[in-house]
């Protein structure tokens, strides 16, 4: 179910050339094309990609969480999803976040790792005071709201990874289409 047909790959390449779209991301289920400097199109490459688009769209509407990148539209069958285009996390975004949470970049990254790796066998690198300071910030509080949801948070442990970007100088999660159910159905090999 993870394979993309040569026909579909050819179609996506023709679509990109015809409309001047640039490929800016690719996963096993979806390919991300830049429509312009404010919008991206996430095209499903297979059934898991369709389900990821549908999950991301419904999750965005249900959660109303400002750390989730804005979904603008989605096909009813999940073949495509239109979203805000995020930039890479730059110094301006980092400075704004450090000012808000009153922590160093290392402490921010460690706090996010700790938040999303609960139950991990790795011992915590943080003091309770640092984690508490992170969780009382708007950003930390909004991230913590995602922990007990259907979202598979494993990929969110590393802040600054491809899962994160910046919109209007604020950090957002740009790839949150993987639910626990989709993960178990298509990706995790626990058999």
CSV table of C-alpha atoms in Angstrom, one decimal:
chain,number,residue,atom,x,y,z
A,1,UNK,CA,0.0,0.0,0.0
A,2,UNK,CA,3.0,2.4,0.3
A,3,UNK,CA,4.1,2.2,-3.3
A,4,UNK,CA,3.4,4.9,-5.8
A,5,UNK,CA,2.7,3.9,-9.3
A,6,UNK,CA,4.9,5.2,-12.1
A,7,UNK,CA,1.7,6.5,-13.7
A,8,UNK,CA,1.0,8.6,-10.6
A,9,UNK,CA,4.6,9.8,-10.3
A,10,UNK,CA,4.5,10.9,-14.0
A,11,UNK,CA,1.2,12.7,-13.5
A,12,UNK,CA,2.5,14.6,-10.5
A,13,UNK,CA,5.6,15.6,-12.4
A,14,UNK,CA,3.5,16.8,-15.4
A,15,UNK,CA,1.2,18.7,-13.0
A,16,UNK,CA,4.2,20.4,-11.4
A,17,UNK,CA,5.7,21.4,-14.7
A,18,UNK,CA,2.5,22.6,-16.2
A,19,UNK,CA,1.6,24.9,-13.3
A,20,UNK,CA,5.2,25.8,-12.3
A,21,UNK,CA,4.9,24.0,-8.9
A,22,UNK,CA,8.0,23.1,-7.0
A,23,UNK,CA,8.3,19.9,-5.0
A,24,UNK,CA,9.3,21.0,-1.4
A,25,UNK,CA,8.6,17.8,0.5
A,26,UNK,CA,8.1,14.1,0.0
A,27,UNK,CA,7.1,11.2,2.3
A,28,UNK,CA,6.0,7.7,1.7
A,29,UNK,CA,2.4,8.8,1.5
A,30,UNK,CA,2.4,12.3,0.3
A,31,UNK,CA,4.3,14.8,-1.9
A,32,UNK,CA,4.2,18.5,-1.1
A,33,UNK,CA,4.2,21.1,-3.9
A,34,UNK,CA,4.6,24.9,-3.4
A,35,UNK,CA,1.6,26.6,-5.1
A,36,UNK,CA,3.0,30.1,-4.2
A,37,UNK,CA,4.8,31.7,-1.3
A,38,UNK,CA,1.7,31.3,0.9
A,39,UNK,CA,0.2,28.0,-0.1
A,40,UNK,CA,1.2,24.3,-0.5
A,41,UNK,CA,-0.6,21.4,-2.0
A,42,UNK,CA,-0.2,17.9,-0.4
A,43,UNK,CA,-0.9,15.3,-3.0
A,44,UNK,CA,-1.6,11.7,-1.8
A,45,UNK,CA,0.7,9.2,-3.4
A,46,UNK,CA,-1.3,6.2,-2.2
A,47,UNK,CA,-4.0,5.1,0.2
A,48,UNK,CA,-2.1,5.9,3.3
A,49,UNK,CA,-1.5,9.4,1.9
A,50,UNK,CA,-5.2,9.9,1.3
A,51,UNK,CA,-5.9,8.9,4.9
A,52,UNK,CA,-3.2,11.2,6.2
A,53,UNK,CA,-4.7,14.2,4.3
A,54,UNK,CA,-8.2,13.4,5.6
A,55,UNK,CA,-6.9,13.0,9.2
A,56,UNK,CA,-4.8,16.2,9.0
A,57,UNK,CA,-7.8,18.2,7.8
A,58,UNK,CA,-10.3,16.8,10.4
A,59,UNK,CA,-7.7,17.1,13.2
A,60,UNK,CA,-7.0,20.7,12.4
A,61,UNK,CA,-10.8,21.6,12.5
A,62,UNK,CA,-11.4,19.6,15.7
A,63,UNK,CA,-8.4,20.8,17.7
A,64,UNK,CA,-8.4,24.5,16.9
A,65,UNK,CA,-4.8,24.6,18.2
A,66,UNK,CA,-2.6,27.5,17.1
A,67,UNK,CA,0.5,25.3,16.9
A,68,UNK,CA,-1.1,23.3,14.0
A,69,UNK,CA,-0.4,24.8,10.5
A,70,UNK,CA,-3.6,26.0,8.9
A,71,UNK,CA,-5.4,23.6,6.6
A,72,UNK,CA,-7.2,25.6,3.9
A,73,UNK,CA,-9.1,22.9,2.0
A,74,UNK,CA,-9.1,19.2,1.4
A,75,UNK,CA,-10.7,16.9,-1.2
A,76,UNK,CA,-13.5,14.7,0.2
A,77,UNK,CA,-11.5,11.6,-0.8
A,78,UNK,CA,-8.2,12.9,0.6
A,79,UNK,CA,-6.4,13.0,-2.8
A,80,UNK,CA,-5.2,16.5,-2.0
A,81,UNK,CA,-4.9,18.9,0.9
A,82,UNK,CA,-4.3,22.7,0.6
A,83,UNK,CA,-2.4,24.3,3.5
A,84,UNK,CA,-0.5,27.5,4.5
A,85,UNK,CA,3.1,27.4,3.4
A,86,UNK,CA,5.5,27.6,6.3
A,87,UNK,CA,9.1,28.8,6.2
A,88,UNK,CA,12.0,27.2,7.9
A,89,UNK,CA,12.5,28.0,11.5
A,90,UNK,CA,14.8,31.0,11.3
A,91,UNK,CA,16.6,33.2,13.9
A,92,UNK,CA,13.7,35.6,14.2
A,93,UNK,CA,11.3,32.7,15.0
A,94,UNK,CA,13.8,31.2,17.5
A,95,UNK,CA,14.3,34.6,19.2
A,96,UNK,CA,10.6,35.2,19.5
A,97,UNK,CA,10.1,31.7,21.0
A,98,UNK,CA,13.0,32.1,23.4
A,99,UNK,CA,11.5,35.4,24.6
A,100,UNK,CA,8.1,33.9,25.1
A,101,UNK,CA,9.2,30.8,27.1
A,102,UNK,CA,12.3,32.3,28.7
A,103,UNK,CA,14.4,29.3,27.9
A,104,UNK,CA,17.5,28.6,25.8
A,105,UNK,CA,17.2,26.8,22.5
A,106,UNK,CA,18.6,23.6,24.0
A,107,UNK,CA,16.1,23.8,26.9
A,108,UNK,CA,13.2,24.3,24.4
A,109,UNK,CA,14.3,21.3,22.3
A,110,UNK,CA,14.8,19.1,25.4
A,111,UNK,CA,11.4,20.2,26.7
A,112,UNK,CA,9.6,19.2,23.4
A,113,UNK,CA,11.5,15.9,23.4
A,114,UNK,CA,10.5,15.2,26.9
A,115,UNK,CA,6.8,16.2,26.3
A,116,UNK,CA,6.4,13.9,23.3
A,117,UNK,CA,8.5,10.9,24.6
A,118,UNK,CA,6.6,10.2,27.8
A,119,UNK,CA,7.2,6.6,28.8
A,120,UNK,CA,10.5,6.6,27.1
A,121,UNK,CA,13.3,4.6,28.5
A,122,UNK,CA,15.6,7.7,28.3
A,123,UNK,CA,16.1,9.6,31.5
A,124,UNK,CA,15.0,13.2,31.5
A,125,UNK,CA,17.7,15.9,30.9
A,126,UNK,CA,15.5,18.6,32.4
A,127,UNK,CA,14.8,19.9,35.8
A,128,UNK,CA,11.1,20.2,36.9
A,129,UNK,CA,11.5,23.9,36.9
A,130,UNK,CA,12.5,24.1,33.2
A,131,UNK,CA,9.7,21.8,32.2
A,132,UNK,CA,7.2,23.8,34.2
A,133,UNK,CA,8.4,27.0,32.7
A,134,UNK,CA,8.0,25.5,29.2
A,135,UNK,CA,4.5,24.2,29.9
A,136,UNK,CA,3.2,27.5,31.2
A,137,UNK,CA,4.1,29.3,28.0
A,138,UNK,CA,1.4,29.5,25.3
A,139,UNK,CA,3.5,27.4,22.9
A,140,UNK,CA,4.3,24.7,25.5
A,141,UNK,CA,0.7,24.5,26.7
A,142,UNK,CA,-0.7,24.2,23.1
A,143,UNK,CA,1.9,21.5,22.3
A,144,UNK,CA,0.9,19.6,25.5
A,145,UNK,CA,-2.7,19.6,24.4
A,146,UNK,CA,-1.7,17.2,21.5
A,147,UNK,CA,-0.2,14.5,23.8
A,148,UNK,CA,-3.5,12.7,24.6
A,149,UNK,CA,-5.0,12.9,21.2
A,150,UNK,CA,-5.1,10.5,18.2
A,151,UNK,CA,-2.1,12.2,16.7
A,152,UNK,CA,1.1,10.0,16.5
A,153,UNK,CA,3.5,12.4,18.3
A,154,UNK,CA,6.7,10.3,17.8
A,155,UNK,CA,7.9,12.5,14.9
A,156,UNK,CA,7.3,15.7,16.9
A,157,UNK,CA,10.1,15.0,19.5
A,158,UNK,CA,12.7,16.8,17.5
A,159,UNK,CA,12.0,20.5,17.3
A,160,UNK,CA,13.5,22.0,14.2
A,161,UNK,CA,12.9,18.8,12.2
A,162,UNK,CA,10.9,18.7,9.0
A,163,UNK,CA,7.7,18.5,11.1
A,164,UNK,CA,8.0,22.1,12.1
A,165,UNK,CA,8.0,25.4,10.3
A,166,UNK,CA,7.1,29.1,10.9
A,167,UNK,CA,4.1,31.0,9.8
A,168,UNK,CA,4.0,34.7,10.6
A,169,UNK,CA,7.2,34.2,12.6
A,170,UNK,CA,5.5,31.7,14.9
A,171,UNK,CA,6.4,28.0,15.1
A,172,UNK,CA,3.8,25.5,13.8
A,173,UNK,CA,3.6,21.8,13.2
A,174,UNK,CA,3.4,21.4,9.4
A,175,UNK,CA,3.2,17.7,9.1
A,176,UNK,CA,0.6,16.1,11.4
A,177,UNK,CA,-1.2,13.7,9.1
A,178,UNK,CA,-0.2,10.5,10.9
A,179,UNK,CA,-2.7,9.3,13.4
A,180,UNK,CA,-2.0,6.3,15.7
A,181,UNK,CA,-4.6,4.4,13.7
A,182,UNK,CA,-3.0,5.1,10.4
A,183,UNK,CA,0.4,4.3,11.8
A,184,UNK,CA,-0.7,0.9,13.0
A,185,UNK,CA,-2.6,0.2,9.8
A,186,UNK,CA,0.2,1.0,7.4
A,187,UNK,CA,3.5,1.7,8.9
A,188,UNK,CA,4.3,0.0,12.2
A,189,UNK,CA,5.5,-3.6,12.0
A,190,UNK,CA,4.5,-5.1,15.3
A,191,UNK,CA,3.3,-8.5,13.8
